[in-house]
Amino acid sequence: MKALLPVLQLFILATFVATTHGSFELDIADQIIHLLRPKPGAGGRHVDDNVSCLSWRLGVETNNIIDWTTVPAACEGYVGHYMLGQQYRKDSEVVAHEAYLYAESQNLTDDGNNLWIFDVDETSLSNLPYYADHGFGVEVYNSTSFNAWVLEGVAPALPESLKLYKKLLALGIKVAFLTGRGEAQRNVTETNLKNVGYDTWEKLILKDSFYSGNTAVMYKSSERKNLEESGYRIGNIGDQWSDLLGTNVGNRTFKLPDPMYYIS
């Protein structure tokens, strides 16, 4: 894996505006999701004498390191530099491109039942502005401050996912959003998605009280089962393994990078 760039770079924060389908012509992948000031030495810190932070991230992304509650203190800077740097965007681009190549290769029937499931946070929308302000290694998840951020409704799109979304629609594939956000956040989530370019979808599924106490795997498996029993053939992309594990996962799943937090 390429090392993070060791030089100081500065990118301006891109403004994401919902437009008509003409926005499909924009080079979405070149848009920026947060002010970037990576520092030298991002890959040099260690969790212990034997395991580097890069190796820790590999373990997280391959689901070999599970049930962790926070980024190791020694790796907070590394994770921040990765998320705000070019490598995170490149990794996301590779995943989104492979997802599109798979979708394009299918012999799609024109019956309206082809559906692609997108997770929301760190898949369709990026919360990097929040984490850049609050840190990447918080000891305990602060639901109050995060929910306050969500209710602002200003999360930018992850550009690679938005590009994939546009391309899937052009192939005639419908889109559903399946998120762990609660029903109380439906209106702000709808508005946020539309404002950054996700202007149409088949379903927006949020977690209601029926699933209280259930894991994300159980909740999302159940909702995917409902979709398949309704006749949909599904593809699936998310940043958490809990988006992709369980039952009724679809014909193919695609995992976006996210070493910031773990959801079971």
GROMACS .gro file of C-alpha atoms in nm, residues 91-100 102 115-125 158 160-165 168 175-179 198 220 224 234-245 248-257:
model
   60
   91ASP     CA    1  -0.905   0.358  -0.180
   92SER     CA    2  -1.268   0.469  -0.202
   93GLU     CA    3  -1.231   0.529  -0.574
   94VAL     CA    4  -1.105   0.173  -0.631
   95VAL     CA    5  -1.400   0.022  -0.442
   96ALA     CA    6  -1.659   0.236  -0.622
   97HIS     CA    7  -1.500   0.160  -0.960
   98GLU     CA    8  -1.508  -0.215  -0.898
   99ALA     CA    9  -1.873  -0.189  -0.792
  100TYR     CA   10  -1.957  -0.013  -1.117
  102TYR     CA   11  -1.961  -0.544  -1.163
  115LEU     CA   12  -3.171  -0.230  -0.674
  116TRP     CA   13  -2.845  -0.111  -0.519
  117ILE     CA   14  -2.827  -0.055  -0.144
  118PHE     CA   15  -2.614   0.231  -0.012
  119ASP     CA   16  -2.537   0.287   0.353
  120VAL     CA   17  -2.552   0.657   0.450
  121ASP     CA   18  -2.281   0.765   0.698
  122GLU     CA   19  -1.927   0.727   0.561
  123THR     CA   20  -2.075   0.573   0.245
  124SER     CA   21  -2.313   0.820   0.082
  125LEU     CA   22  -2.247   1.110   0.317
  158LEU     CA   23  -1.839   1.107  -0.044
  160GLU     CA   24  -1.670   0.846  -0.517
  161SER     CA   25  -2.004   0.714  -0.390
  162LEU     CA   26  -2.196   0.996  -0.556
  163LYS     CA   27  -2.025   0.917  -0.885
  164LEU     CA   28  -2.119   0.548  -0.846
  165TYR     CA   29  -2.477   0.647  -0.762
  168LEU     CA   30  -2.589   0.308  -1.147
  175VAL     CA   31  -3.115   0.292  -0.537
  176ALA     CA   32  -3.216   0.239  -0.176
  177PHE     CA   33  -3.051   0.393   0.128
  178LEU     CA   34  -3.036   0.169   0.435
  179THR     CA   35  -2.904   0.349   0.742
  198TYR     CA   36  -2.861   1.221  -0.434
  220LYS     CA   37  -2.991  -0.459   0.806
  224ARG     CA   38  -3.262  -0.658   0.302
  234ILE     CA   39  -2.973  -0.626  -0.483
  235GLY     CA   40  -2.616  -0.505  -0.483
  236ASN     CA   41  -2.471  -0.363  -0.164
  237ILE     CA   42  -2.206  -0.110  -0.057
  238GLY     CA   43  -2.114   0.017   0.289
  239ASP     CA   44  -1.825   0.125   0.509
  240GLN     CA   45  -1.894  -0.117   0.798
  241TRP     CA   46  -1.880  -0.496   0.789
  242SER     CA   47  -2.219  -0.487   0.961
  243ASP     CA   48  -2.353  -0.336   0.637
  244LEU     CA   49  -2.240  -0.643   0.446
  245LEU     CA   50  -2.264  -0.943   0.678
  248ASN     CA   51  -2.970  -1.146   0.219
  249VAL     CA   52  -2.652  -0.953   0.149
  250GLY     CA   53  -2.707  -0.941  -0.226
  251ASN     CA   54  -2.519  -1.091  -0.517
  252ARG     CA   55  -2.208  -0.879  -0.452
  253THR     CA   56  -2.095  -0.661  -0.164
  254PHE     CA   57  -1.837  -0.382  -0.166
  255LYS     CA   58  -1.659  -0.251   0.145
  256LEU     CA   59  -1.550   0.113   0.160
  257PRO     CA   60  -1.265   0.204   0.396
   0.00000   0.00000   0.00000
